[in-house]
PDB file of N, CA and C in Angstrom:
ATOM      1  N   UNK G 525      76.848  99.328 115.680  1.00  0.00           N
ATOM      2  CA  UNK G 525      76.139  99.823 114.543  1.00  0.00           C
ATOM      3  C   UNK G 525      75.427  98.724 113.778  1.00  0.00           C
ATOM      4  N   UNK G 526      76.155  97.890 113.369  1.00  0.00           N
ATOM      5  CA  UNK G 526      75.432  96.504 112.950  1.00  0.00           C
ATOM      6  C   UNK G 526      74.135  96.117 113.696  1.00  0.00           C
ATOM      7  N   UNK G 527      74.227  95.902 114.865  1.00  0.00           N
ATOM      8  CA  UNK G 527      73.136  95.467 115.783  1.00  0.00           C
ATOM      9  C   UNK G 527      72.119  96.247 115.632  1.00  0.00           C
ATOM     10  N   UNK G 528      71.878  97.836 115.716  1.00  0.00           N
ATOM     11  CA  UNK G 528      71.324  98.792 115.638  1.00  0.00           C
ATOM     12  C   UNK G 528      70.494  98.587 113.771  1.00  0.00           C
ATOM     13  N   UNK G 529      71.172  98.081 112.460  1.00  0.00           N
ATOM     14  CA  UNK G 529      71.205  98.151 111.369  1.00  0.00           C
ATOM     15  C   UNK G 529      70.275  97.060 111.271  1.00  0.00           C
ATOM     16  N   UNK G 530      70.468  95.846 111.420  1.00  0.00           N
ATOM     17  CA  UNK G 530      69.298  94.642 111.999  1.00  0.00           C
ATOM     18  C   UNK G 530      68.219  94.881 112.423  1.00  0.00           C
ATOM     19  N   UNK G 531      68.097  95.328 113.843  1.00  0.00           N
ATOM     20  CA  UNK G 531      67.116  95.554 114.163  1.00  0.00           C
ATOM     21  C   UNK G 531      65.944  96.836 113.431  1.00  0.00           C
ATOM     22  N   UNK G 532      66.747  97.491 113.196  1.00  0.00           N
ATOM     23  CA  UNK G 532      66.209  98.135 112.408  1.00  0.00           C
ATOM     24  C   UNK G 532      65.073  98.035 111.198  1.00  0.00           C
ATOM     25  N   UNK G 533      66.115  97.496 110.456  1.00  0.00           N
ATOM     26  CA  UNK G 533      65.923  96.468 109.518  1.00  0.00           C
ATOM     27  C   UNK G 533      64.406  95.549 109.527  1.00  0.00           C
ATOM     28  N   UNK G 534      65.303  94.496 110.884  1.00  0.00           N
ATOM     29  CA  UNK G 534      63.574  93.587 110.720  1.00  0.00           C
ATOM     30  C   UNK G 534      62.618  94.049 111.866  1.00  0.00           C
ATOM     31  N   UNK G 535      62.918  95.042 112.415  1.00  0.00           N
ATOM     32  CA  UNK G 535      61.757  95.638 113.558  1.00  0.00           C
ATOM     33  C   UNK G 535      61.602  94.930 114.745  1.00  0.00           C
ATOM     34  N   UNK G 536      63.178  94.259 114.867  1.00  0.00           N
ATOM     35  CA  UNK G 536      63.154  93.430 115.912  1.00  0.00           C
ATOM     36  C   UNK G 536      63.959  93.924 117.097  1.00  0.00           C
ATOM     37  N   UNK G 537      63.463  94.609 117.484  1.00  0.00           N
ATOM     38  CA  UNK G 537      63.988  95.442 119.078  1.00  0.00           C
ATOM     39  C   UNK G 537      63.835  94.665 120.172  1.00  0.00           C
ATOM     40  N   UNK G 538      63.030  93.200 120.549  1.00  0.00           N
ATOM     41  CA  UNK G 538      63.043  93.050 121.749  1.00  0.00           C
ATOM     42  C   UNK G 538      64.527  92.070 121.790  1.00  0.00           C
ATOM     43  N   UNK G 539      65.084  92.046 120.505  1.00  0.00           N
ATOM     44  CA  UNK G 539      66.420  91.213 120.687  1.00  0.00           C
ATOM     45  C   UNK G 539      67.509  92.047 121.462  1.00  0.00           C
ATOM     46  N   UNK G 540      67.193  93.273 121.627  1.00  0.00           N
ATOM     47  CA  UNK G 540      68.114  93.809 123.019  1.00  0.00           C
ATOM     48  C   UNK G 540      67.744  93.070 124.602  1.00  0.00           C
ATOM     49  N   UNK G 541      67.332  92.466 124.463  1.00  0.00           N
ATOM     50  CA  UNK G 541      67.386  91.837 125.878  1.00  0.00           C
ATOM     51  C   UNK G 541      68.861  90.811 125.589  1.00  0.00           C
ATOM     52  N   UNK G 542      69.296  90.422 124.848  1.00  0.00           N
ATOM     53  CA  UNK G 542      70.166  89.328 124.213  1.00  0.00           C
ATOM     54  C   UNK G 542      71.141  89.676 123.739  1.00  0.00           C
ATOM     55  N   UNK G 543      70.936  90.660 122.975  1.00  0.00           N
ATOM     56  CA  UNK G 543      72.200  91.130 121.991  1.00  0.00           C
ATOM     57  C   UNK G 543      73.153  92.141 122.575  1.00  0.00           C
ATOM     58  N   UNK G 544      72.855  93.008 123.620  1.00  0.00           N
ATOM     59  CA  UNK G 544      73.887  93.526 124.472  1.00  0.00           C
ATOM     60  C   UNK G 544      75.193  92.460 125.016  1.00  0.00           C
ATOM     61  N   UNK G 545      75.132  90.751 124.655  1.00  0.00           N
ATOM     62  CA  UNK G 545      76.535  89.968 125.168  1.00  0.00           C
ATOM     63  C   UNK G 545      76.985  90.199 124.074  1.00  0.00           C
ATOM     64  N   UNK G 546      76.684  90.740 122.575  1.00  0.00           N
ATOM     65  CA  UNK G 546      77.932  90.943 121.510  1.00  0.00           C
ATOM     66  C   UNK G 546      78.813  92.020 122.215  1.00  0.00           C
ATOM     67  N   UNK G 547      78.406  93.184 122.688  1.00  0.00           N
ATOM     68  CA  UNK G 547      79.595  94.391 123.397  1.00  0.00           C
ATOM     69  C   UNK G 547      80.843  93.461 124.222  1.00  0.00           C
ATOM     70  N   UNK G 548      79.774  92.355 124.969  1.00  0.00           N
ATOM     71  CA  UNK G 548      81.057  91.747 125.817  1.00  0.00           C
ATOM     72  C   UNK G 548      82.116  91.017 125.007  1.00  0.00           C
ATOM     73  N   UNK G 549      81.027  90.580 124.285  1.00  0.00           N
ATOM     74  CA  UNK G 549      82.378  89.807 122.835  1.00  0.00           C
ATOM     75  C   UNK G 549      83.454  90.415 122.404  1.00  0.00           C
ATOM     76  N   UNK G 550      82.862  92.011 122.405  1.00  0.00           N
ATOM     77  CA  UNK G 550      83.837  92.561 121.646  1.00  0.00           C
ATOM     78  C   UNK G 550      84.930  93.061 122.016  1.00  0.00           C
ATOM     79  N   UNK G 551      84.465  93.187 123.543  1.00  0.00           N
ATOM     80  CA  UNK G 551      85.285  93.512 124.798  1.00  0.00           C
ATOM     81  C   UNK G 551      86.543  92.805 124.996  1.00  0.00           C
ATOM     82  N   UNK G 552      86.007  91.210 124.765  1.00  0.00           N
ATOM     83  CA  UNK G 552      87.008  90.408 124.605  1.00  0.00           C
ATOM     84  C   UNK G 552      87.882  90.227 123.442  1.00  0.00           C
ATOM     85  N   UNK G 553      87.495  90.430 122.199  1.00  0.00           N
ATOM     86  CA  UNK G 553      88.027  90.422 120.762  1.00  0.00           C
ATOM     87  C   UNK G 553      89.281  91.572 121.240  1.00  0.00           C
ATOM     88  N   UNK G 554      88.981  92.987 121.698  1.00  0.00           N
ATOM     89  CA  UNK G 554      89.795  94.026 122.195  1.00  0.00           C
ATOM     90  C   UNK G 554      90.978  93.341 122.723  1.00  0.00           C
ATOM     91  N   UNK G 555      90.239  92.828 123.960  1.00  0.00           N
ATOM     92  CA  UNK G 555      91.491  92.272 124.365  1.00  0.00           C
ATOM     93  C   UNK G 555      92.850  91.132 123.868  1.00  0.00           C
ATOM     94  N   UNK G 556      92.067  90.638 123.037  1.00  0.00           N
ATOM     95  CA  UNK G 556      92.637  89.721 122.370  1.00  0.00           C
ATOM     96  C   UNK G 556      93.600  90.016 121.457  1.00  0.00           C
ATOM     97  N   UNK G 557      92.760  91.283 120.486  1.00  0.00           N
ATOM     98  CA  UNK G 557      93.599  91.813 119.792  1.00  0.00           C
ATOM     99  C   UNK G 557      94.874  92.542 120.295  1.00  0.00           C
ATOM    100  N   UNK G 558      94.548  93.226 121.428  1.00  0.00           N
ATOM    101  CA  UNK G 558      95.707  94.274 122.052  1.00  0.00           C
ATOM    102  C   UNK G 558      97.154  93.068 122.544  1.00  0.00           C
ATOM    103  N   UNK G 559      96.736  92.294 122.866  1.00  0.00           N
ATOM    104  CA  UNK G 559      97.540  91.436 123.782  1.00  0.00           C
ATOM    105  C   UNK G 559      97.980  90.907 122.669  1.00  0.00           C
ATOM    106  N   UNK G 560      97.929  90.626 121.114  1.00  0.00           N
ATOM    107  CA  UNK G 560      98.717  89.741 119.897  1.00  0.00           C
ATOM    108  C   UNK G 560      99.553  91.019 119.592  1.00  0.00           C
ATOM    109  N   UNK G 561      98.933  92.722 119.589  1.00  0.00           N
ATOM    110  CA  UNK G 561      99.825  93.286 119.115  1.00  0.00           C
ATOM    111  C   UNK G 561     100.863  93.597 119.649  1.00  0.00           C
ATOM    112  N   UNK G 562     100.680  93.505 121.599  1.00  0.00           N
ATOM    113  CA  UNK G 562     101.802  93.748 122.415  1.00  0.00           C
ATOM    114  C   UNK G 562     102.267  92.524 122.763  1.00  0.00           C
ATOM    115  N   UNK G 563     102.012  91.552 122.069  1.00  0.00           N
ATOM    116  CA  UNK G 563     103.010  90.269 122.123  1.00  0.00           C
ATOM    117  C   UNK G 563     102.862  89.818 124.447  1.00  0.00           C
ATOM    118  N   UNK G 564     101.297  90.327 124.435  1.00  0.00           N
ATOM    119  CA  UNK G 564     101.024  90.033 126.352  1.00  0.00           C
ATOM    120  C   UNK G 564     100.194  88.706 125.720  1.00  0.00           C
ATOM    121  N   UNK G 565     100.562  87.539 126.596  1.00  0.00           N
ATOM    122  CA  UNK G 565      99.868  86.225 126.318  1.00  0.00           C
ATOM    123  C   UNK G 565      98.604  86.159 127.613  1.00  0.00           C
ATOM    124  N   UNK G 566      99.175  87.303 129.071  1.00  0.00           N
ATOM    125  CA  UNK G 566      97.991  87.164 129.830  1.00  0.00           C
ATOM    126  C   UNK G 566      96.796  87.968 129.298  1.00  0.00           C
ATOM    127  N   UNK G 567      96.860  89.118 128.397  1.00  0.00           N
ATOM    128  CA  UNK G 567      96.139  89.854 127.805  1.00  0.00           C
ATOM    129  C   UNK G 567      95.080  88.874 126.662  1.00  0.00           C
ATOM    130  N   UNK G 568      95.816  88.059 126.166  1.00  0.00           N
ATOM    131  CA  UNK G 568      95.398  87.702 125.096  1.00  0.00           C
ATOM    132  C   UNK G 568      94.477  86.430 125.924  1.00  0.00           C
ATOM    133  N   UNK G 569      94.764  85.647 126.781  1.00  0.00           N
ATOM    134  CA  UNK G 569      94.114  84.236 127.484  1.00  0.00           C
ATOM    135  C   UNK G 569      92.526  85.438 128.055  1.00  0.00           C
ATOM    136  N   UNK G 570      93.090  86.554 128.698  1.00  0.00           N
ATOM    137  CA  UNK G 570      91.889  87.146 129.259  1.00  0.00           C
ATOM    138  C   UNK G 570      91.041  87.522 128.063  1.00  0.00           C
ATOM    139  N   UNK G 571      91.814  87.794 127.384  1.00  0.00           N
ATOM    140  CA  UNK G 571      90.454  88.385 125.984  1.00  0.00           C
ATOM    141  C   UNK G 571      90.014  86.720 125.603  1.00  0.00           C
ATOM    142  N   UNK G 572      90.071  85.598 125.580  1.00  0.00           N
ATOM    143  CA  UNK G 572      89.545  84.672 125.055  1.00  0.00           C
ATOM    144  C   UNK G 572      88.453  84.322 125.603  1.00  0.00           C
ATOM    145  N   UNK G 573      89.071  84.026 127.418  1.00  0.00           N
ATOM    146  CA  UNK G 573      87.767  84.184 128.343  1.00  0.00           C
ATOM    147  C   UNK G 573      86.723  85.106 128.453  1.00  0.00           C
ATOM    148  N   UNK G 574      87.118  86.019 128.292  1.00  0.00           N
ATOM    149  CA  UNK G 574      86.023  87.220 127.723  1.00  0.00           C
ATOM    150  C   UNK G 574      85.104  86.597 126.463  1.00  0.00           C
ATOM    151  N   UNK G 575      85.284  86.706 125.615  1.00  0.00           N
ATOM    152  CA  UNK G 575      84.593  86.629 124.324  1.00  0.00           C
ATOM    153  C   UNK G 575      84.109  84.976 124.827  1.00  0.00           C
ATOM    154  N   UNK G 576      84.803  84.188 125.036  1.00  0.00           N
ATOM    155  CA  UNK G 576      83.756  82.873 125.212  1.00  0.00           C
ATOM    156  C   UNK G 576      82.564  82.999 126.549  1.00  0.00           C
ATOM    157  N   UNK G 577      82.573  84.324 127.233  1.00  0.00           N
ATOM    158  CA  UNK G 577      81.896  83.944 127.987  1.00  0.00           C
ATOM    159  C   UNK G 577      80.382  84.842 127.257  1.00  0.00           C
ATOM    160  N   UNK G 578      81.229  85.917 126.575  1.00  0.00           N
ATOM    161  CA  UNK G 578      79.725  86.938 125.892  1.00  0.00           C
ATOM    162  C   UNK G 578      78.829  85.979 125.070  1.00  0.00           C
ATOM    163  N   UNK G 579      80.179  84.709 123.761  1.00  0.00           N
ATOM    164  CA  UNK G 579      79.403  83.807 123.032  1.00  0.00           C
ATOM    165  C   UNK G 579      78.202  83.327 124.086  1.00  0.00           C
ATOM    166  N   UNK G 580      78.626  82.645 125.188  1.00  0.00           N
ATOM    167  CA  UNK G 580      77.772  81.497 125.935  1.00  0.00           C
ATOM    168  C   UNK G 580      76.179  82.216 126.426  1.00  0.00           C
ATOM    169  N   UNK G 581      76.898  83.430 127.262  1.00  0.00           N
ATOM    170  CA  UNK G 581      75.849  84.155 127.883  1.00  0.00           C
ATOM    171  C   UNK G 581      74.638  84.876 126.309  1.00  0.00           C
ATOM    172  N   UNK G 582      75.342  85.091 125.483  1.00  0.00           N
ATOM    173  CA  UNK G 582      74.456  84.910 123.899  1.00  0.00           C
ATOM    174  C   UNK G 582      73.594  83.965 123.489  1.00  0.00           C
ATOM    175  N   UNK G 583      74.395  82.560 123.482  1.00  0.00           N
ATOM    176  CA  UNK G 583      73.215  81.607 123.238  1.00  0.00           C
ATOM    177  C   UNK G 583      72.192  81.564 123.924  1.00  0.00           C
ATOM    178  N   UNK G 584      72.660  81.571 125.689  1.00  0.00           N
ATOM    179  CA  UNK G 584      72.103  81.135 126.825  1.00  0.00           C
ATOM    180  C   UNK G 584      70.401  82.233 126.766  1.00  0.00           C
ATOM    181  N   UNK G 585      71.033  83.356 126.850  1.00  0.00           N
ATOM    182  CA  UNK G 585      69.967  84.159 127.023  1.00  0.00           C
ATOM    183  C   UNK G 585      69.341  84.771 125.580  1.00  0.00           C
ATOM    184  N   UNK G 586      69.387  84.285 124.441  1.00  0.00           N
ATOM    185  CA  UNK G 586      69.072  84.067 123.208  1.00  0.00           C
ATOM    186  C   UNK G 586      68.145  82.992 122.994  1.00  0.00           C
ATOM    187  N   UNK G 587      68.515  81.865 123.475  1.00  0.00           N
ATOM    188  CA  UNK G 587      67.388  80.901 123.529  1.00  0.00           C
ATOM    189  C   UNK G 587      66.444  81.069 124.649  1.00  0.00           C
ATOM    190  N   UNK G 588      66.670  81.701 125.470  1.00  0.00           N
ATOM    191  CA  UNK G 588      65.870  81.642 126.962  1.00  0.00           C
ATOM    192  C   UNK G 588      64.871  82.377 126.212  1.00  0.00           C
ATOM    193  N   UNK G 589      65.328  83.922 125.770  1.00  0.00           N
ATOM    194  CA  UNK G 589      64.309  84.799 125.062  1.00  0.00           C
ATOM    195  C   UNK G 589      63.278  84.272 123.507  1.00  0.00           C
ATOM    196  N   UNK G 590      64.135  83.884 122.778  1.00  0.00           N
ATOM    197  CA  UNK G 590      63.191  83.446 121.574  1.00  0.00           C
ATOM    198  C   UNK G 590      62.354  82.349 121.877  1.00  0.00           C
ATOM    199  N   UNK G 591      63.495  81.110 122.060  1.00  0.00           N
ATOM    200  CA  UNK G 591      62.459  79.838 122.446  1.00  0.00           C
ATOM    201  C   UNK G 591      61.696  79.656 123.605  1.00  0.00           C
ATOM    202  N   UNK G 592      62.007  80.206 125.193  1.00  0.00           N
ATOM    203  CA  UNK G 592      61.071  79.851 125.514  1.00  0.00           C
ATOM    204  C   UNK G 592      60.209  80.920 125.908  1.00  0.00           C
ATOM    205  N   UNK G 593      61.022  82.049 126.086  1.00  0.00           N
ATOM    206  CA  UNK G 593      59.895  83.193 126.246  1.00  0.00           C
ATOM    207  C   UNK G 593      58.721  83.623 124.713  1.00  0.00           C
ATOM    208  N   UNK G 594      59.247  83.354 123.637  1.00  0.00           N
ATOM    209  CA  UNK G 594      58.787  83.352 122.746  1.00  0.00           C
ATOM    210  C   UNK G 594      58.607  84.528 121.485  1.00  0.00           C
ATOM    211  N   UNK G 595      59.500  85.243 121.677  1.00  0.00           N
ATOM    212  CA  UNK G 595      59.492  86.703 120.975  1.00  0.00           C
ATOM    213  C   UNK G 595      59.608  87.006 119.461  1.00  0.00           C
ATOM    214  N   UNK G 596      60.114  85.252 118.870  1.00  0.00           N
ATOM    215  CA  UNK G 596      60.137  85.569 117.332  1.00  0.00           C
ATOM    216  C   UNK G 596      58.688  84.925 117.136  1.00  0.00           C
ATOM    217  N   UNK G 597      57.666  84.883 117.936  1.00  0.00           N
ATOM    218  CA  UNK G 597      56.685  84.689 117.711  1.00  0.00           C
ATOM    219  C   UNK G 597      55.772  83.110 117.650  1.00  0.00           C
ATOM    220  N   UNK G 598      56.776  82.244 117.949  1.00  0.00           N
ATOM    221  CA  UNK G 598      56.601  81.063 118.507  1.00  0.00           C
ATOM    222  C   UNK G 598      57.135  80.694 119.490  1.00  0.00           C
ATOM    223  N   UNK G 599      56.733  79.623 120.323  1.00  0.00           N
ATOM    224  CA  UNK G 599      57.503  79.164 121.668  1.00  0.00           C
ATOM    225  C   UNK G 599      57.619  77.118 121.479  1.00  0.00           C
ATOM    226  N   UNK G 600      58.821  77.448 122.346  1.00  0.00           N
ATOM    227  CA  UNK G 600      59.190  75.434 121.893  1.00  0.00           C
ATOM    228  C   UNK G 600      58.677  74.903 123.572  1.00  0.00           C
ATOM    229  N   UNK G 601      58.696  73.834 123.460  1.00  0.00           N
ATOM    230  CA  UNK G 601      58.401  72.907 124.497  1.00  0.00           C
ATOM    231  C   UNK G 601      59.525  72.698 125.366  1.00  0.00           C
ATOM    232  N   UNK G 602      59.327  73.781 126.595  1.00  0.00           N
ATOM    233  CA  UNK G 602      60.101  74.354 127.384  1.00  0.00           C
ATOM    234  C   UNK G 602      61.003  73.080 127.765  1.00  0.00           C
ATOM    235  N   UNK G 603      59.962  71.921 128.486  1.00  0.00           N
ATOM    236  CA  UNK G 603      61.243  70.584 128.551  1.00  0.00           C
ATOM    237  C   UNK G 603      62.487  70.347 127.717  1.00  0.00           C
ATOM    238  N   UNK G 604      61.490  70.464 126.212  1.00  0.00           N
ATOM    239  CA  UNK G 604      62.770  70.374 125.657  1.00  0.00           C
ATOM    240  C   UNK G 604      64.012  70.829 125.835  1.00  0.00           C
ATOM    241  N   UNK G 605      63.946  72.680 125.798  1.00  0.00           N
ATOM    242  CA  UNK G 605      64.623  73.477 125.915  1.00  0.00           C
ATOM    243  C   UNK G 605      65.555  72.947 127.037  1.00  0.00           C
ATOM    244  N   UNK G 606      64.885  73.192 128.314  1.00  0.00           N
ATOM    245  CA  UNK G 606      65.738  72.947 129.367  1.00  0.00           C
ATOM    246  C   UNK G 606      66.807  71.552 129.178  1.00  0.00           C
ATOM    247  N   UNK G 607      66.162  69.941 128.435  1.00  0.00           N
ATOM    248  CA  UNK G 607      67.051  69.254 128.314  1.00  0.00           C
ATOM    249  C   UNK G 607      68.257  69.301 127.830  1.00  0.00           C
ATOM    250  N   UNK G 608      68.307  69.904 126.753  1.00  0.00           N
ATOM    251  CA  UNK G 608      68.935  70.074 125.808  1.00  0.00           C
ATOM    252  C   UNK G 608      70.096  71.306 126.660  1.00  0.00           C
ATOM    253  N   UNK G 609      69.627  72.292 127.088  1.00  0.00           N
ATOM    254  CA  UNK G 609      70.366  73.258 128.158  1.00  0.00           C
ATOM    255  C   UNK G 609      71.606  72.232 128.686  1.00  0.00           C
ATOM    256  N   UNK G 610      70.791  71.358 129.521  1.00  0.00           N
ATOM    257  CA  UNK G 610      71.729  70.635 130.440  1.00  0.00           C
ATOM    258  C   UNK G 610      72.506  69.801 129.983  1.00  0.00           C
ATOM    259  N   UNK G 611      72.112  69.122 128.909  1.00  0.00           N
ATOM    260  CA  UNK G 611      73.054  67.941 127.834  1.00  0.00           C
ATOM    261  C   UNK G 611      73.898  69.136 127.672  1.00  0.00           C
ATOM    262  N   UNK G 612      73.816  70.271 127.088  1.00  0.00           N
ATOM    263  CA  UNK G 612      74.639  70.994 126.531  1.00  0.00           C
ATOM    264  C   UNK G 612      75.677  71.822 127.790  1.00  0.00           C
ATOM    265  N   UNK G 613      75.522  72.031 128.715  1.00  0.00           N
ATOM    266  CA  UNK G 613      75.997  72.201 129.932  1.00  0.00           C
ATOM    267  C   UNK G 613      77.015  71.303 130.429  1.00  0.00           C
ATOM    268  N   UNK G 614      76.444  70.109 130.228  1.00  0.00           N
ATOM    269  CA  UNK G 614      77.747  68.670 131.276  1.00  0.00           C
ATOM    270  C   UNK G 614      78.058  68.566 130.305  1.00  0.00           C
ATOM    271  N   UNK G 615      78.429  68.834 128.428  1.00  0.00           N
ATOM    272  CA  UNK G 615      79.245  68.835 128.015  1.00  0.00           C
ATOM    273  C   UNK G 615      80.211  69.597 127.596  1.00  0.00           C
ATOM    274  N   UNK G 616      79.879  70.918 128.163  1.00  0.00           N
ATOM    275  CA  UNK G 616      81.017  72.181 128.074  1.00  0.00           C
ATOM    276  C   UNK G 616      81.722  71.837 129.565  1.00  0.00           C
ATOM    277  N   UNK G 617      81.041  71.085 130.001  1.00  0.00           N
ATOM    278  CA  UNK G 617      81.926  70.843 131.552  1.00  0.00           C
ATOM    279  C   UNK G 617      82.736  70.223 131.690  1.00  0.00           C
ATOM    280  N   UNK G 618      82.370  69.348 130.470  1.00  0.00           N
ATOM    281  CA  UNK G 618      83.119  67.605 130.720  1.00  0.00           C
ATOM    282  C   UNK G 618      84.356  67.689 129.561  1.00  0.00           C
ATOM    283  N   UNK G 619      83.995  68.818 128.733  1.00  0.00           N
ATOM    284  CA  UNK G 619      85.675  68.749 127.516  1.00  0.00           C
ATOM    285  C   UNK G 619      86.239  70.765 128.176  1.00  0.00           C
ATOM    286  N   UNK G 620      85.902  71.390 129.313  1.00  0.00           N
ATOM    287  CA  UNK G 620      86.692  72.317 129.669  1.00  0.00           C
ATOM    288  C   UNK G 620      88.027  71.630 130.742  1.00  0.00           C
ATOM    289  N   UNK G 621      89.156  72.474 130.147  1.00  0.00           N
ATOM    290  CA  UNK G 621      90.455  71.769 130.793  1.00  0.00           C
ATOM    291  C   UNK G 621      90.381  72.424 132.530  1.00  0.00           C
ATOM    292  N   UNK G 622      90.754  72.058 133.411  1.00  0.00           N
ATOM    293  CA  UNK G 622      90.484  71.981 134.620  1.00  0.00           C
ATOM    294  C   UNK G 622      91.008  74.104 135.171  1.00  0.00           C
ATOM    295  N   UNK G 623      91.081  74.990 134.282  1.00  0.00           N
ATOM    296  CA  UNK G 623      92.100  76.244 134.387  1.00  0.00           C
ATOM    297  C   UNK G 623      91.370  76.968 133.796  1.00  0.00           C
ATOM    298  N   UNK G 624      90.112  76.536 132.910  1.00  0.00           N
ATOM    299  CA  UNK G 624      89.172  77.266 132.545  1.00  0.00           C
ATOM    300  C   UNK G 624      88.932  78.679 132.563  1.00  0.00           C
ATOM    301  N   UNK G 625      88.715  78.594 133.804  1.00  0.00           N
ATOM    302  CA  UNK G 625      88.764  80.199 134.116  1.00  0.00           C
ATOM    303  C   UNK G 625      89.523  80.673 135.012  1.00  0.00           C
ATOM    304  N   UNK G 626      90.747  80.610 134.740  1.00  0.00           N
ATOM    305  CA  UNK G 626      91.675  81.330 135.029  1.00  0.00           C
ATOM    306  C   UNK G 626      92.496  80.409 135.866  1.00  0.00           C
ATOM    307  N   UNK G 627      93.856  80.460 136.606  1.00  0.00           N
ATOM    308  CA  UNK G 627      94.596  80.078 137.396  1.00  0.00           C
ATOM    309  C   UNK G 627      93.925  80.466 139.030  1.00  0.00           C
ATOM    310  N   UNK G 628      93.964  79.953 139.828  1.00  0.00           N
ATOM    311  CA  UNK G 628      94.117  80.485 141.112  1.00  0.00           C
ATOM    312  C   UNK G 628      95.543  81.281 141.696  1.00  0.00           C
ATOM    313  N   UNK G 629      94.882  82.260 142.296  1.00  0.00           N
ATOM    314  CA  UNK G 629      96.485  82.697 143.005  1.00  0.00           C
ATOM    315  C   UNK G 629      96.553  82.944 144.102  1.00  0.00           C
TER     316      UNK G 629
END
């Protein structure tokens, strides 16, 4: 409803290309929450991974759309973009603990 209330708001509809990873967020928040109230810690690790992956896939395809596709009505200097991507990439790589996503079994 919020999302819907925004857009609304500022007449900014092409931010559904982007804003459909909040559902996944929330998907994960669900889980997160369910798993603190049933005291499940695998419930709760899966809802974290969830929601950090809706955050990422948010920025990711949030900046892809505004900055370089250009939809709030300016566009940045795509190099940039992309550098900055990848600085920002080898360092979610380089401080994630080696279990990241999940255990193997």
């Amino acid at each position: 409803g919020a999302i819907l209330l925004l857009q609304n708001t500022f007449g900014h509809w092409e931010s559904w290309s982007y804003s459909w990873t909040l559902i996944v967020m929330a998907v994960g928040a669900g889980l997160y929450i369910r798993g603190w109230w049933g005291h499940d810690v695998e419930s709760r690790e899966r809802g974290v991974r969830i929601l950090l992956l809706g955050a990422v896939l948010f920025v990711v395809f949030g900046s892809f759309f505004e900055l370089v596709i250009g939809f709030a009505g300016f566009g940045v200097n795509t190099q940039i973009v992309w550098a900055c991507g990848l600085i920002l990439l080898g360092v979610l790589l380089g401080l994630r603990p080696s279990n990241w996503f999940g255990r193997a079994r």
